[in-house]
PDB file of C-alpha atoms in Angstrom:
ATOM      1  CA  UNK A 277     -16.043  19.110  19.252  1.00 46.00           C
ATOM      2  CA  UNK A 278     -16.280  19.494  15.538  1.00 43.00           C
ATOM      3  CA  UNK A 279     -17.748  23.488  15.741  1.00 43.00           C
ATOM      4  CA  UNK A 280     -14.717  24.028  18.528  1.00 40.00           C
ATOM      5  CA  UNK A 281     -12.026  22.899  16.064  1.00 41.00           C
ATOM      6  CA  UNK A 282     -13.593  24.477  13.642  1.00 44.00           C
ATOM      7  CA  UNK A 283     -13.853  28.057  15.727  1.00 46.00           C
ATOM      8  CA  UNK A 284     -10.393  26.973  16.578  1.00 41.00           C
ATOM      9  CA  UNK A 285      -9.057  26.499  13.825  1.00 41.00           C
ATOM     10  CA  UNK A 286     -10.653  29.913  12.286  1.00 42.00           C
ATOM     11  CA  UNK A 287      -8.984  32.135  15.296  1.00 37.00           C
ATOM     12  CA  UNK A 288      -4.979  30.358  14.175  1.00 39.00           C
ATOM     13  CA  UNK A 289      -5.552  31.526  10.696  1.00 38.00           C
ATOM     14  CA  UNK A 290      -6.591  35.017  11.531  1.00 37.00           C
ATOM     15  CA  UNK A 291      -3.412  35.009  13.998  1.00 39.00           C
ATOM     16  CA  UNK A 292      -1.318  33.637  10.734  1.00 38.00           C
ATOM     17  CA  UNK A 293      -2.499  35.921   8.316  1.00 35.00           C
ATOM     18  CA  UNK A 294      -1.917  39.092  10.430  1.00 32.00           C
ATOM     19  CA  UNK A 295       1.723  37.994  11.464  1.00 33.00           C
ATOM     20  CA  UNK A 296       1.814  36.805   7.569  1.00 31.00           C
ATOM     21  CA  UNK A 297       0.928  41.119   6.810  1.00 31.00           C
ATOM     22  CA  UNK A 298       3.084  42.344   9.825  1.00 32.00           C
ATOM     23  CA  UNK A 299       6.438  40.210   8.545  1.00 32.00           C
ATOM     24  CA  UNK A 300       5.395  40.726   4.825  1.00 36.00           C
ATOM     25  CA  UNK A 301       9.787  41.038   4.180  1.00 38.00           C
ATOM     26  CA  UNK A 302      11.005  38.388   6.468  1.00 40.00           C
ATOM     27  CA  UNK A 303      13.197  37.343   3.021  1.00 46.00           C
ATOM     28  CA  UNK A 304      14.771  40.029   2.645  1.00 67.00           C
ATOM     29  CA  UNK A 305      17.776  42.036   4.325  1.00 79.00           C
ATOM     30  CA  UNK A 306      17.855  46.000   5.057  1.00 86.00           C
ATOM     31  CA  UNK A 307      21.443  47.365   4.791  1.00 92.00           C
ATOM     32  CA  UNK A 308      21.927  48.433   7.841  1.00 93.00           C
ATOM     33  CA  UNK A 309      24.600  51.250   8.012  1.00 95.00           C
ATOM     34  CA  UNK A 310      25.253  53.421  11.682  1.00 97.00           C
ATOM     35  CA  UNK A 311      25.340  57.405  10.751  1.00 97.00           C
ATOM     36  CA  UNK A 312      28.594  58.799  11.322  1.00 98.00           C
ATOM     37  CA  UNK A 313      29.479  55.100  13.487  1.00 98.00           C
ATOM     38  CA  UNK A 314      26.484  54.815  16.405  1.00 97.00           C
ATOM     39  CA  UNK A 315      26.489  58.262  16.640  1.00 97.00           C
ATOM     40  CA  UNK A 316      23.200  58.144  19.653  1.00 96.00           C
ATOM     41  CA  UNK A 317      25.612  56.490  21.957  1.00 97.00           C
ATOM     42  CA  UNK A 318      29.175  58.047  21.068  1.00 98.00           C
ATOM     43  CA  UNK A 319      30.303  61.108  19.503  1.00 98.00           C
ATOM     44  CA  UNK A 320      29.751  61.251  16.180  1.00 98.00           C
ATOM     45  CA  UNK A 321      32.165  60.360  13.228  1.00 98.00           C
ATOM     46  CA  UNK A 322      35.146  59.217  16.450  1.00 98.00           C
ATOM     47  CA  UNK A 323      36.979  55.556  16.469  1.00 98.00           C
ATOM     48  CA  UNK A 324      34.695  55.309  19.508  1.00 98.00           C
ATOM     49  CA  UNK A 325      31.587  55.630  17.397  1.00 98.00           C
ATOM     50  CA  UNK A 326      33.213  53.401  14.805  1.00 98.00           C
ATOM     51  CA  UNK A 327      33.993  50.823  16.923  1.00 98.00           C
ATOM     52  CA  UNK A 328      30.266  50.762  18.726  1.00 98.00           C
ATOM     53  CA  UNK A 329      28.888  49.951  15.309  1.00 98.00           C
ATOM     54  CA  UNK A 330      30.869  47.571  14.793  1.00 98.00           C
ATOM     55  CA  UNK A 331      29.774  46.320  17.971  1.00 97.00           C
ATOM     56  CA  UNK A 332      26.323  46.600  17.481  1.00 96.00           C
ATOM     57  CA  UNK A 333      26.973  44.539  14.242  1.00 96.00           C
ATOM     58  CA  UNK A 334      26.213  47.359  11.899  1.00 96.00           C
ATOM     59  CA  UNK A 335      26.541  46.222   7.748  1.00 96.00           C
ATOM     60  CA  UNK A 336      28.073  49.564   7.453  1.00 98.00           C
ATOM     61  CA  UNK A 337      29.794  52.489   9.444  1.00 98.00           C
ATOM     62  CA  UNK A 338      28.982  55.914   7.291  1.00 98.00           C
ATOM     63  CA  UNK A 339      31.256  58.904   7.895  1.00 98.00           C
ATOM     64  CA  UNK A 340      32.489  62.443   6.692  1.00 98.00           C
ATOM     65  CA  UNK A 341      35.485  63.314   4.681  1.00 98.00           C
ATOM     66  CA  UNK A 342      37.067  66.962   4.676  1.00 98.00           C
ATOM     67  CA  UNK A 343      40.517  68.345   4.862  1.00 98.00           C
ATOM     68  CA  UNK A 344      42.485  70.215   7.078  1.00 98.00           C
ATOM     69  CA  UNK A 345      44.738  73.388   6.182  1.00 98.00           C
ATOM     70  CA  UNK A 346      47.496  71.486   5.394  1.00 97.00           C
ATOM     71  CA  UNK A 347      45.649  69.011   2.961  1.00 97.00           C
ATOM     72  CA  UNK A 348      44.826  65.417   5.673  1.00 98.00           C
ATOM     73  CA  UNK A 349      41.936  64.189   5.239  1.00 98.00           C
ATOM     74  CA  UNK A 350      40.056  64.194   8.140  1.00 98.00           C
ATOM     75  CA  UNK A 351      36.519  62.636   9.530  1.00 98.00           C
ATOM     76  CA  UNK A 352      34.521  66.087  10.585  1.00 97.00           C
ATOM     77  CA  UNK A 353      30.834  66.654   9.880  1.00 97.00           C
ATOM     78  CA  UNK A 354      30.109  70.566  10.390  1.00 97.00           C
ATOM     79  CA  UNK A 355      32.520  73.120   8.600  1.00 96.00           C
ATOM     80  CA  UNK A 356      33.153  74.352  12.135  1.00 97.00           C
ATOM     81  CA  UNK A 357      34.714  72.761  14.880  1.00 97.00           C
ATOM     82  CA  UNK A 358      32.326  74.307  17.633  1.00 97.00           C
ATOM     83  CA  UNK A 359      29.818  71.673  17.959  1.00 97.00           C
ATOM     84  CA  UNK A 360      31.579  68.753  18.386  1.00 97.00           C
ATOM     85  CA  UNK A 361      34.572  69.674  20.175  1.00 97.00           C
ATOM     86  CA  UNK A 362      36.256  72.141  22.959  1.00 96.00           C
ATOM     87  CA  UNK A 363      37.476  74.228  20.030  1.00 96.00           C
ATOM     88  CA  UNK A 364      36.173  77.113  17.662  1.00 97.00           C
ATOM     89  CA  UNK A 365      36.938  78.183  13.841  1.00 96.00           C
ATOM     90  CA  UNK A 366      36.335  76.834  10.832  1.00 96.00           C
ATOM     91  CA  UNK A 367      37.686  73.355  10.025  1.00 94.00           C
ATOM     92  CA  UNK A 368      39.157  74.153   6.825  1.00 94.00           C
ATOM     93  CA  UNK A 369      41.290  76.859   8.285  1.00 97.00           C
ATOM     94  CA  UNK A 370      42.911  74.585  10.917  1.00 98.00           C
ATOM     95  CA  UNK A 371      45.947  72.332  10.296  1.00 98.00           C
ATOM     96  CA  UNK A 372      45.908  68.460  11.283  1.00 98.00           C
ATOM     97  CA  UNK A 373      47.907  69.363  14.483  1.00 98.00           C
ATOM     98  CA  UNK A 374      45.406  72.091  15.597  1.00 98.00           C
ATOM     99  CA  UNK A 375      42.761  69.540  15.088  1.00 98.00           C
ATOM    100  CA  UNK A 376      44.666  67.187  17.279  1.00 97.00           C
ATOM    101  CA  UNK A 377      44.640  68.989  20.250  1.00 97.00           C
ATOM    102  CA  UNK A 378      40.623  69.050  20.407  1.00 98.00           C
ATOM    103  CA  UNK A 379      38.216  67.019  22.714  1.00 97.00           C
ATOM    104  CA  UNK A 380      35.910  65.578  20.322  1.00 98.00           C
ATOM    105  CA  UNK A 381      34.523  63.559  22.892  1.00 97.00           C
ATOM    106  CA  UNK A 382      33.477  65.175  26.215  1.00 96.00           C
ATOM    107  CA  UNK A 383      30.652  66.739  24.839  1.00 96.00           C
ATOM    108  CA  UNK A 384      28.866  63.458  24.585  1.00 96.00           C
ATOM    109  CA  UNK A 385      29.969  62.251  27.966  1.00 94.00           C
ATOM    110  CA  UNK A 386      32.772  61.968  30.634  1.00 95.00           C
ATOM    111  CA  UNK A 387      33.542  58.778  29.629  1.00 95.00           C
ATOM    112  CA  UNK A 388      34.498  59.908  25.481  1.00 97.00           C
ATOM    113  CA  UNK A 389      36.865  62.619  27.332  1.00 97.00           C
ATOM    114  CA  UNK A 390      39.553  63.405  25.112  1.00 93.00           C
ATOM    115  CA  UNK A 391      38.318  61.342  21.877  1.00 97.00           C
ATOM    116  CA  UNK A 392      40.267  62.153  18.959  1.00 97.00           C
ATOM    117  CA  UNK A 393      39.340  63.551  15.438  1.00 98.00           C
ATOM    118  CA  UNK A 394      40.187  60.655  13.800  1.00 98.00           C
ATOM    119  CA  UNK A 395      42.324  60.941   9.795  1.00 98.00           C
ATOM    120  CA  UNK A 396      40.202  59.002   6.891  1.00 98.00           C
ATOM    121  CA  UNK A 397      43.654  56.793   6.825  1.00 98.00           C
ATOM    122  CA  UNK A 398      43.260  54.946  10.343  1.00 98.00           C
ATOM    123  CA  UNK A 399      39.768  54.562  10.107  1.00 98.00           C
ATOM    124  CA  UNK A 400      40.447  52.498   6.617  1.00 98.00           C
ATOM    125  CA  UNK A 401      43.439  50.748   8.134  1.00 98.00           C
ATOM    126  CA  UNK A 402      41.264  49.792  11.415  1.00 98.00           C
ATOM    127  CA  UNK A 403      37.776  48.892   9.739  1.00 98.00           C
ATOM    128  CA  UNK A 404      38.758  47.463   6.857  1.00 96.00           C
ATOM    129  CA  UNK A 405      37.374  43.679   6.413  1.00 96.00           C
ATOM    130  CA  UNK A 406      35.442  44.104   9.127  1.00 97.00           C
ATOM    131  CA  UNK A 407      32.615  46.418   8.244  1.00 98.00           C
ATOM    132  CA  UNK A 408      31.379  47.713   5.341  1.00 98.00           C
ATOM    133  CA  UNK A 409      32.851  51.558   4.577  1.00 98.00           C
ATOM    134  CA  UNK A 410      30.376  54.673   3.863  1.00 98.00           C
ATOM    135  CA  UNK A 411      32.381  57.707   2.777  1.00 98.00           C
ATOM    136  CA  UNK A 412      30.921  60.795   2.571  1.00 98.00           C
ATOM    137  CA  UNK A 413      32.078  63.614   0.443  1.00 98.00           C
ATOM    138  CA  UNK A 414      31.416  66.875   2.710  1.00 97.00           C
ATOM    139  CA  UNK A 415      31.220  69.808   0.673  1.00 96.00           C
ATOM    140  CA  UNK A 416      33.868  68.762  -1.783  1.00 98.00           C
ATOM    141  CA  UNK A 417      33.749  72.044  -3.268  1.00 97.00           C
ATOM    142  CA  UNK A 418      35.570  73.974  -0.241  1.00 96.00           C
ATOM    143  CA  UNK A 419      38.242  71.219  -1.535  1.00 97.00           C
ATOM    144  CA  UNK A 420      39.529  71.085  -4.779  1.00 97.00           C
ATOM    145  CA  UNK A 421      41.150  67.754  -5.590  1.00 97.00           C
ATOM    146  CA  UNK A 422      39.620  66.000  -2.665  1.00 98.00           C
ATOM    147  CA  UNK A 423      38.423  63.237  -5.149  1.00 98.00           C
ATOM    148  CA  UNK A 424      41.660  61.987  -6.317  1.00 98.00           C
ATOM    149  CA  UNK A 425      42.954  61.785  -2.697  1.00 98.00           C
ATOM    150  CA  UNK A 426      40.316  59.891  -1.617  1.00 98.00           C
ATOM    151  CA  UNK A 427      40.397  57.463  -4.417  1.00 98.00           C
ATOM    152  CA  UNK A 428      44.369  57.061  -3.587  1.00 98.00           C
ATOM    153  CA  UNK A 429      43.482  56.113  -0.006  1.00 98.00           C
ATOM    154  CA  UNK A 430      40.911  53.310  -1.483  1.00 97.00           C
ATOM    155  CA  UNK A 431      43.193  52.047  -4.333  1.00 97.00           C
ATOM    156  CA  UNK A 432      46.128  51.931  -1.882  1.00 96.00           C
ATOM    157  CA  UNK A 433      44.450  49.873  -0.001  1.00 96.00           C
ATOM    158  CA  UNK A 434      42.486  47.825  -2.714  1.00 93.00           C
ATOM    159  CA  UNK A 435      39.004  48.058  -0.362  1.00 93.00           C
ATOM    160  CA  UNK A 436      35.916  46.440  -0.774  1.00 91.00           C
ATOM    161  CA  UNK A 437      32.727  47.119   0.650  1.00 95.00           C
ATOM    162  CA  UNK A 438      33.155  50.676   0.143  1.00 98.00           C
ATOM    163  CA  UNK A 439      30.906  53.222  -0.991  1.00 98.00           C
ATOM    164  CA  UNK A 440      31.300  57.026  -1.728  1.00 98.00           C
ATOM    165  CA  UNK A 441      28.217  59.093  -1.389  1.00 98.00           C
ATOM    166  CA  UNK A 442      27.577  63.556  -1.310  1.00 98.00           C
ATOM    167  CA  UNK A 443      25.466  66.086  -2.128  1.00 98.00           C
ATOM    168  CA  UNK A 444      27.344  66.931  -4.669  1.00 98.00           C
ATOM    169  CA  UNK A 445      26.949  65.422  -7.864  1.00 98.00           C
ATOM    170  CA  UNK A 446      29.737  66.850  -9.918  1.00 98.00           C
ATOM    171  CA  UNK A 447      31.748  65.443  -6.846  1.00 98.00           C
ATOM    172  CA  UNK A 448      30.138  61.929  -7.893  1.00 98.00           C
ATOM    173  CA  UNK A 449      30.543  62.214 -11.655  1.00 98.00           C
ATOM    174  CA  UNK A 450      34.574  62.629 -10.365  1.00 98.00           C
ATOM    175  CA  UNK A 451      34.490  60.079  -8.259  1.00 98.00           C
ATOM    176  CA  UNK A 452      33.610  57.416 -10.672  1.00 98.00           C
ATOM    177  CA  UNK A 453      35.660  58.174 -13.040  1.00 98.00           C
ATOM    178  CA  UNK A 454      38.022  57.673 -10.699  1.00 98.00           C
ATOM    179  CA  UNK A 455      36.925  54.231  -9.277  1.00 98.00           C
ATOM    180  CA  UNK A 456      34.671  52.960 -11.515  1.00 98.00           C
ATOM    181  CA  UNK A 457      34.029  50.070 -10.019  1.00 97.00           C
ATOM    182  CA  UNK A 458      33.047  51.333  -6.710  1.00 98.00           C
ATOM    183  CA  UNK A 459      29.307  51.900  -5.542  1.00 98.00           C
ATOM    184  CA  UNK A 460      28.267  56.271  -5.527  1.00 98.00           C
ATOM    185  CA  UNK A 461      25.508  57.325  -3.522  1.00 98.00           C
ATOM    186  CA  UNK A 462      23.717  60.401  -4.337  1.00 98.00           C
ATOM    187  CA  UNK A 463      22.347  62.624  -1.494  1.00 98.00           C
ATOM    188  CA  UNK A 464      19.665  64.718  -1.647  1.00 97.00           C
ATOM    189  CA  UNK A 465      16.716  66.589   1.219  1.00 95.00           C
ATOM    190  CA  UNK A 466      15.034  68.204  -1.855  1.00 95.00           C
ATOM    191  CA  UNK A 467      11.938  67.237  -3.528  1.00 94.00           C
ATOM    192  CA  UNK A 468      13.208  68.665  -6.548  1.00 93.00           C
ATOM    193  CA  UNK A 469      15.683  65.845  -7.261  1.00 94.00           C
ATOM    194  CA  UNK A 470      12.765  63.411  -6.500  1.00 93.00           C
ATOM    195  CA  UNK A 471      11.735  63.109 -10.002  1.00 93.00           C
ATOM    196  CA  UNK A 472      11.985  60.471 -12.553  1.00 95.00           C
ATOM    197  CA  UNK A 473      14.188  62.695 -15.092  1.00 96.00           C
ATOM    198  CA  UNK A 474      16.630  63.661 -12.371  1.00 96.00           C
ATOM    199  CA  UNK A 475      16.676  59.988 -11.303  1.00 98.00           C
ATOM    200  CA  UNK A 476      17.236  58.091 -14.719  1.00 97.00           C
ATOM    201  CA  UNK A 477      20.101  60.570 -15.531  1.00 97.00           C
ATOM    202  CA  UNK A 478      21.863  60.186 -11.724  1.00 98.00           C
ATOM    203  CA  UNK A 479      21.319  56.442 -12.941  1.00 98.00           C
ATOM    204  CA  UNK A 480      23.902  57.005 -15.557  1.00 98.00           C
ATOM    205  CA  UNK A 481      26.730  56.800 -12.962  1.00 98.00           C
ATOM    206  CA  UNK A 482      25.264  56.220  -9.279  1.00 98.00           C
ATOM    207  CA  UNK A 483      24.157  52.819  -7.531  1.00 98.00           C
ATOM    208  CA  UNK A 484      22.699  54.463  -4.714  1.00 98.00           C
ATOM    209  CA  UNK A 485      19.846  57.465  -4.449  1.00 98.00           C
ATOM    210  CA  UNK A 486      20.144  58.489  -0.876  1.00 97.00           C
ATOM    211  CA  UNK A 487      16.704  60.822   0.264  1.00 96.00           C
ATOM    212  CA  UNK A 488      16.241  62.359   3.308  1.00 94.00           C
ATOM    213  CA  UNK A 489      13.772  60.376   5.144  1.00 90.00           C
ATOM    214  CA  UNK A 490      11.080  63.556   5.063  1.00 90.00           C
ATOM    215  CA  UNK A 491      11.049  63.127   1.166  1.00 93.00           C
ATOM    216  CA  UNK A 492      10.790  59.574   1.064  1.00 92.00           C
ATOM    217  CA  UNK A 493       7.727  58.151  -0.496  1.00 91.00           C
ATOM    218  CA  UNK A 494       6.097  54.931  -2.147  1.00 90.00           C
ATOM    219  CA  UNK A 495       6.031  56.300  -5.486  1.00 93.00           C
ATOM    220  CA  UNK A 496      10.061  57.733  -5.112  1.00 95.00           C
ATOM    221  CA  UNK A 497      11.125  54.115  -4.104  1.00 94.00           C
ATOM    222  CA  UNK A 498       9.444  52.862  -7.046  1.00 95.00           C
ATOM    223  CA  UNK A 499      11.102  55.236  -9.267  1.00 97.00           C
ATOM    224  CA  UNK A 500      14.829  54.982  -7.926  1.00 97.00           C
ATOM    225  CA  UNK A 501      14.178  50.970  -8.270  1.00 96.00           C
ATOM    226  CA  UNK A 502      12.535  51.416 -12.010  1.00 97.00           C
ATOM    227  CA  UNK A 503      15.941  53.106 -12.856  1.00 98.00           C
ATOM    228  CA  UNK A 504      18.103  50.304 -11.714  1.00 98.00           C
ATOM    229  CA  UNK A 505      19.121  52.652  -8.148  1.00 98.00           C
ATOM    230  CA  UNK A 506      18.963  51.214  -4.720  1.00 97.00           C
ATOM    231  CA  UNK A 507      17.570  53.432  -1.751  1.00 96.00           C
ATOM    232  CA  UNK A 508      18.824  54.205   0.972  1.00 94.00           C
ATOM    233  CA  UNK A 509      16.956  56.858   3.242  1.00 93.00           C
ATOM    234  CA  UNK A 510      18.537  58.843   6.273  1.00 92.00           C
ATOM    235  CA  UNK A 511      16.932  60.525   9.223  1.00 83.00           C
ATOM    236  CA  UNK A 512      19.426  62.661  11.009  1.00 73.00           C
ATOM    237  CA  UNK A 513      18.808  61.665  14.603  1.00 75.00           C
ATOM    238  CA  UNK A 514      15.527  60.694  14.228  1.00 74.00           C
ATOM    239  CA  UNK A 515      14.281  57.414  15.174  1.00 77.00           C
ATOM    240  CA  UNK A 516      12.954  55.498  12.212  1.00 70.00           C
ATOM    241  CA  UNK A 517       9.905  53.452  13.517  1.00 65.00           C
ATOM    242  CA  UNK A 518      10.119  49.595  12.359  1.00 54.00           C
ATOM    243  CA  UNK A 519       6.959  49.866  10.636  1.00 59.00           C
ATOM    244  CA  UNK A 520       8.799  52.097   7.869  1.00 67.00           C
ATOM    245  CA  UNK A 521      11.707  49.714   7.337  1.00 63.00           C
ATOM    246  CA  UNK A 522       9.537  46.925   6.358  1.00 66.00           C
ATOM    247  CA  UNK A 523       6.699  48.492   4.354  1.00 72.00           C
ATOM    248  CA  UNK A 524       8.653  50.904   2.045  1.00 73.00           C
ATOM    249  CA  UNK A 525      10.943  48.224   0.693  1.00 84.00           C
ATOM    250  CA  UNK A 526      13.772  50.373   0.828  1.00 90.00           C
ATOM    251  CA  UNK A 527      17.089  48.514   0.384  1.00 92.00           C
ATOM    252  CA  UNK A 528      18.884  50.380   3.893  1.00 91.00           C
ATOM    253  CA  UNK A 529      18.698  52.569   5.942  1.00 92.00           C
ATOM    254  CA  UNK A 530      21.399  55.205   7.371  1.00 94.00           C
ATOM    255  CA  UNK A 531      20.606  55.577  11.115  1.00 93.00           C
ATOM    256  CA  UNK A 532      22.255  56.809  14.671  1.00 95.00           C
ATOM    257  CA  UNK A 533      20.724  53.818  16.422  1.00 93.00           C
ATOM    258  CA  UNK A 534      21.693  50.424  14.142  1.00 93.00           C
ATOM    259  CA  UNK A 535      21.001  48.958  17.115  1.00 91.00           C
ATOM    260  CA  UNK A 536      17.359  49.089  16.409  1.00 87.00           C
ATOM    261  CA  UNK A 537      17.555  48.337  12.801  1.00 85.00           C
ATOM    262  CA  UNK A 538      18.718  44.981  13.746  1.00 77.00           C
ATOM    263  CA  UNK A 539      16.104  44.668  16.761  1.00 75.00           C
ATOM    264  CA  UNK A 540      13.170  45.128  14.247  1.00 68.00           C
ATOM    265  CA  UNK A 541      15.619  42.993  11.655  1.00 69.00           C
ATOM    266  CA  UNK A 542      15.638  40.197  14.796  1.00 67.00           C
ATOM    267  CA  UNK A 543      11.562  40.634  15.429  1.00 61.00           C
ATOM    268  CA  UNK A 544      10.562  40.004  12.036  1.00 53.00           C
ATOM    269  CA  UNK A 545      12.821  36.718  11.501  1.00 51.00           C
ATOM    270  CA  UNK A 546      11.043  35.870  15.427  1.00 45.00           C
ATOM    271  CA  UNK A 547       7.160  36.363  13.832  1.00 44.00           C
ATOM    272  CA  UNK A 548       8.195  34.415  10.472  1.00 44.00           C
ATOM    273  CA  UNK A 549       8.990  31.321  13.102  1.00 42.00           C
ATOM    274  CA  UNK A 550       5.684  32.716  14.788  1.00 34.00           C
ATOM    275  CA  UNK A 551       3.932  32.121  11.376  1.00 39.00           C
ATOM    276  CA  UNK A 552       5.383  29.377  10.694  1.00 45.00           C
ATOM    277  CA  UNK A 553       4.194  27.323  14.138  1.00 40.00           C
ATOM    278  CA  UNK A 554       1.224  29.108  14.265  1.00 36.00           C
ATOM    279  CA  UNK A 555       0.923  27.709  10.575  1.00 41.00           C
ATOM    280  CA  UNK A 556       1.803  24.310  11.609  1.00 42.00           C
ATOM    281  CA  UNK A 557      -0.667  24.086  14.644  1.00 34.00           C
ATOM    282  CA  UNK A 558      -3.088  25.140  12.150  1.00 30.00           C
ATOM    283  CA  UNK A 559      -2.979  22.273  10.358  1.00 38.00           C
ATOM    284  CA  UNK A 560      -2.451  19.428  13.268  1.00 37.00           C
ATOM    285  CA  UNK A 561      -5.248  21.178  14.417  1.00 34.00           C
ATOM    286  CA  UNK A 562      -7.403  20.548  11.215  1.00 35.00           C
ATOM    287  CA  UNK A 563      -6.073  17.032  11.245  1.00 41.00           C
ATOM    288  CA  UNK A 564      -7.488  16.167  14.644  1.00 37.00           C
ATOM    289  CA  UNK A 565     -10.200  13.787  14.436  1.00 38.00           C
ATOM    290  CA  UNK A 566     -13.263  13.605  17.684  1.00 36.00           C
TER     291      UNK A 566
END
């Protein structure tokens, strides 16, 4: 009886230690923030999309600022109007009335038909306190003044949970001036920014280093954390496996499907309580006498 406790006994602690290694960040939290709303299940950067983040209990909704002809700021992605919507042209060329009359929702499905291009101003006025707020600067530079509108629309309002993130870094150095007590994200796809000079001095003025997830590596985590940055990788529409949201201790992650982030979130607080019994029998099972 002794040797089968014993074997026992041996088999529960292998079983803890490997769901000990596979839920090595059950105490922590990844930001979890839905790319342009849920963007895999409704068009992209629409009050639909918004609104299925929300549903999907997303930390964050992350979307894209530009302006129309006639100066509104407006939630678009591409500088063209073709992908996303029944229309052609470029977007800075069309007025907010021009923009009005587009489908921005068929393309994804019959039931997004006639889905609106939504203004920056009612998402803010419709999201606010309820989800955290992503704003991305897209190309700022086709925009001149588009920092001091945007920081109107925020002070107006006197958000929280907001962020401002682009490419763009002069952009950034704008924007906090401007709000200086708002988060700025830095975006970048290029190892070139990846280094610890470029880092440190983006440090100066950002929160947030924002990598494509291609570029994303151990050592760059390290380095974005050494110079007081968070992390918070994107994908595009990739699917980030749940393996990679645990083991690079990044602090989010900017995906299409939050859904998942907060499955693999959901799984890992499941094998800590796996551990944990597993841990428990363990020892009753130690404790048993023949």
């Amino acid at each position: 009886m002794k040797k089968y406790l014993a074997g026992l006994s041996a088999v529960a602690l292998l079983c803890c230690s490997i769901a000990s290694s596979a839920f090595a960040r059950t105490e922590e939290k990844l930001t979890n923030i839905a790319h342009r709303g849920a963007s895999a299940y409704a068009p992209e950067n629409t009050m639909a999309a918004f609104h299925q983040a929300l549903e999907m209990n997303a930390d964050y909704i992350e979307l894209d600022v530009q302006q129309s002809k006639d100066g509104v700021l407006v939630i678009m992605h591409d500088r063209t109007v073709d992908r996303t919507t029944n229309g052609s042209g470029h977007f800075r060329e069309l007025t907010y009335a021009e923009l009005q009359r587009l489908d921005a929702g068929s393309w994804k499905g019959d039931s997004f038909v006639n889905e609106k291009i939504p203004t920056l101003s009612q998402v803010l006025d419709e999201f606010q306190g309820k989800i955290g707020i992503l704003i991305e600067l897209k190309a700022p530079e086709l925009y001149p003044g588009i920092e001091r509108k945007v920081a109107f629309e925020i002070n107006k309002r006197q958000l929280d949970h907001v962020i401002i993130q682009s490419f763009n870094v002069s952009s950034m150095k704008k924007m906090h001036e401007l709000l200086p007590n708002v988060p700025i994200g830095i975006l970048t796809s290029s190892e070139r920014d990846a280094n610890p000079n470029s880092i440190q001095q983006l440090a100066a003025f950002a929160t947030y280093f924002n990598p494509s997830y291609d570029i994303l590596t151990p050592t760059l985590i390290h380095q974005v954390h050494s110079a007081g940055m968070k992390i918070s990788p994107w994908s595009g529409s990739k699917r980030l496996p749940a393996s990679f949201l645990w083991k690079t201790k990044s602090d989010g992650v900017i995906t299409n499907y939050p859904d998942e982030v907060n499955w693999a979130q959901t799984s890992t607080k499941i094998g800590k309580t796996i551990h944990a019994s597993s841990a428990s029998h363990t020892a009753r099972l130690v404790g048993v006498k023949k």
